Amino acid sequence: MPPIETTALQPLAAPLWFIIFFRILGFVLHALLMNLWLVGIPLALLMNRSQDPNARRWSSRLLRQMPVFIAFGINFGIVPLLFIQYLYGRTFYSATILMAWHWLAIIALLLPAYYGIYHYAFALKKDPETIPGYTRAAGWIAALFFTIIGFFFVNALTLTAEPEMWKSLWLAHNSAGASLGTGSAVSNPEIWPRLGMMISLAFGTLAAWTLCDRSVSMSKEESCAESENAYRTWSARCARTLAGVGMAGFIACALAFTSLLAKGPSLDAPLSGIANIWIAGPVLTFLAVLFLAGRQGKAAAFLTLVIQIVSLSVFACVRLWIQSLQLESHLPLSQFTIKTDLGPMCLFLGTFVFGVLLLSWMLAIVVRNLRKRETA
Amino acid sequence: MDYLWWHVPILTAPMLIAFIATVHVFVSHYAVGGGLFLAAETTWAHKTENRQYLDYLKSHAKFFVLLTVVFGAITGVGIWWVIGLASPLATETLIRTFVFGWAAEWVFFVVELTAAYLFLSLWDRVTPRDHCTLGWLYAGASVGTLILITGITAFMLDAGKWPEATQAGMNGSAFWLGFFNPQFLPQCVARIGVALMMASTWVLFHASIFVKSEELKFLIVRRTARYVAAGVVLSAIGILWAGAILPEAAKLSLMRAAALNVILGAGVIAAGFLLFQLFILTARPQWLTPASGLAVLCAAMGILTSGEFIREAVRKPFILPECIYGNQVHVSKVEMLRQNGLLESGVWTKPYVTEKFPHLVDAQTGKLVLEQARPEDEKALGEIIFMHHCGGCHAQEFGYSGLGFLSTTSEKGEIAEMLPRLNSQIYSMPPWCGTAKEADLLAVYLESIAKPHPFQKSGSQKSAPQETETQKGAAHAAN
């Protein structure tokens, strides 16, 4: 048995469904934005060098919005990480301690990556036609760092869900029984399809962003009609390609992942059914993009975004289910006792509702501002 | 003993927390104070229609967002990362107690972030009223995050009745009991004051570099002086109030630890220096140059570093008061560890010793029999005990609070004799959490890394044990 403390945990302060709901909500919001930087940055950097003005326009728009996506993406990641520690702290902490330096490196990599993207976005704003070499280098370094960060996350979450891996890793990386923090889960083949699934989903999100951004950025001026039509056609083709690549990649990775799971410690789960549910998400996104990409208007574009959110939610729910099954023999969900603590729960819910109201008010200001600009 | 230990050579894992936390607070306090500053000053500038000042505030807001949203936010996440690695048991307990406090803080972060971006990007594009409201929303949300996190950090210094109540299996909410601890209000007041001071110094630093107009410089310095004054008053009230109601053990630590005296002294000198500089600058705004701006900022950072270091240090021997010791042992488990042994009871130590020293495992009971240890095993077993009992705060031979230097001794057996009564003389140390045999094993290891006594000639056993004990006591207290 892996070394996991077995004494009774403090009771949960809220029902399990409540915690799982917010964990999934936070994860979906985080993944939506994280997808954009994971695949969006390298693609946008490539497109930025293209001779095609449509590709450059797509790239510039994405990169200029990227700092805001990163800010919110990191922020939304707090909730799932908080609740994974709340439920599975006993495996999460040991897993991250085994790879402590890599885990901590996420912070060290995130800072330059984030500032690198800011630097690129400022350069684009200043003069999109002449991006200096060092700015391009900063962009590529940021893209590389974000990919490494994704890889470390997959490592940590794989180790969290599979304590069977700990012993060999720990014995290979310790000093008198204390972890040196230099381990990783690379010996586990599951991490590659896991990373692949996340990257594939990112293509779908990028496709949805392409359509949404097009719907809000198209100029209605007649003098621009030709270039706007060209961009409309280009972006529809781009979105379809992205969604297609995402779907194909996801199918391959999901099948590889479930077959690896089937070879591992026996899970009491219908793995082929899981693969089918998973695959349904990106297929749905692909179909939505395929049929809606040619349509004008915001409704069609935002419908694809909603479908992608559903796809990410399905992915998150199934992933959570598998995680709980993998940990069932070590930390069964049934062991959690619940002693609802209404006071703090209400504090959070009250803050949440109030926060949503404030965000809606701020959004209303933005919409009002956009409309004013449109009429002007 | 519930979690795996992370061994950080030379520096020790808690010092990584200290490093990340210190750089974070420079910016996080600015995020709060700067929010109040920007909201109030933008409101004033709109009201007086001072275009020049509004332009300056816009450039400052850009600097503010770049620093707080990126560096402040990521180092904040960094603290969370590193506490989970260095103190998993304490982090688990904090999260289990305050999970919804943190969740509520996250909502404030989202509002704060949205308001910050909109405040900057909609500058001159919305009505002054909407613009000011966005600024005040940011300020309100950032004060909200400060209040929520102060409840938790103040709890770590004085948990009030929380430990007693939770140990007795309380029925009410542990959250509120812990959150509204005795240090909560004074620390909130102090932190808001420090936030205003920190923001003022960042504003002066920024203005010293980017503002060329003497007239504008004059205005900025004079306007900033109000925040300095409010900051000084609030932080002085808060710090004195918090200091007056510090737990007795913390007060004693502050008085007796030479290193803390020095740090406190440095903090007081930095505060005096800062006030002097701010006074001079207010009287002579034209003296605001990049050098004086940087000096003001560094002095403020010095005060904050000293304050945070003291706040962390006076908690010893606990990470969470009367709940978890610095060596990740729950208070309730000390007796059990003394009876059954640290190596036997540790979730990770038992499998490790079983793997590396199979001959120590009793075939029938499966328990470890350390008495069967061979002489060549003793040092290695002692090192395992060191890692899990001492490694959280002490480096090995060299490094932060390295025991190679602190164990300097002349008498053989002296360390073994001292270990079981570790905390009776040096109360900032946790109690010994192992058996007598384990103390002997640890002593073998410590003697192997101990540096020779500087005043004792080789082979002589003449030095006075009393003196050595005192030296060690002073050294421990200092660290």
Coordinates of N, CA and C in Angstrom, one line a residue, chain A residues 6 9 40 72 78 192 227 321 362:
Chain A
T6 N -4.0 7.5 7.2 CA -5.4 6.9 7.2 C -6.3 7.4 8.3
L9 N -10.3 12.1 8.6 CA -10.2 13.5 8.2 C -11.3 14.3 8.9
G40 N -2.9 28.5 -28.6 CA -3.0 29.8 -29.3 C -1.7 30.5 -29.4
F72 N -7.0 36.0 -16.2 CA -8.2 35.3 -15.8 C -8.0 33.8 -15.7
I78 N -7.5 28.8 -9.5 CA -7.4 28.8 -8.0 C -8.5 27.8 -7.4
W192 N 1.4 11.1 -21.5 CA 1.4 11.6 -22.9 C 0.0 11.8 -23.5
S227 N -12.1 43.2 -47.7 CA -11.2 42.6 -46.8 C -11.9 41.8 -45.7
W321 N -14.4 11.7 -12.4 CA -15.0 10.4 -12.0 C -13.8 9.4 -12.0
M362 N -20.3 45.4 -14.5 CA -19.1 45.8 -15.3 C -19.2 45.4 -16.7

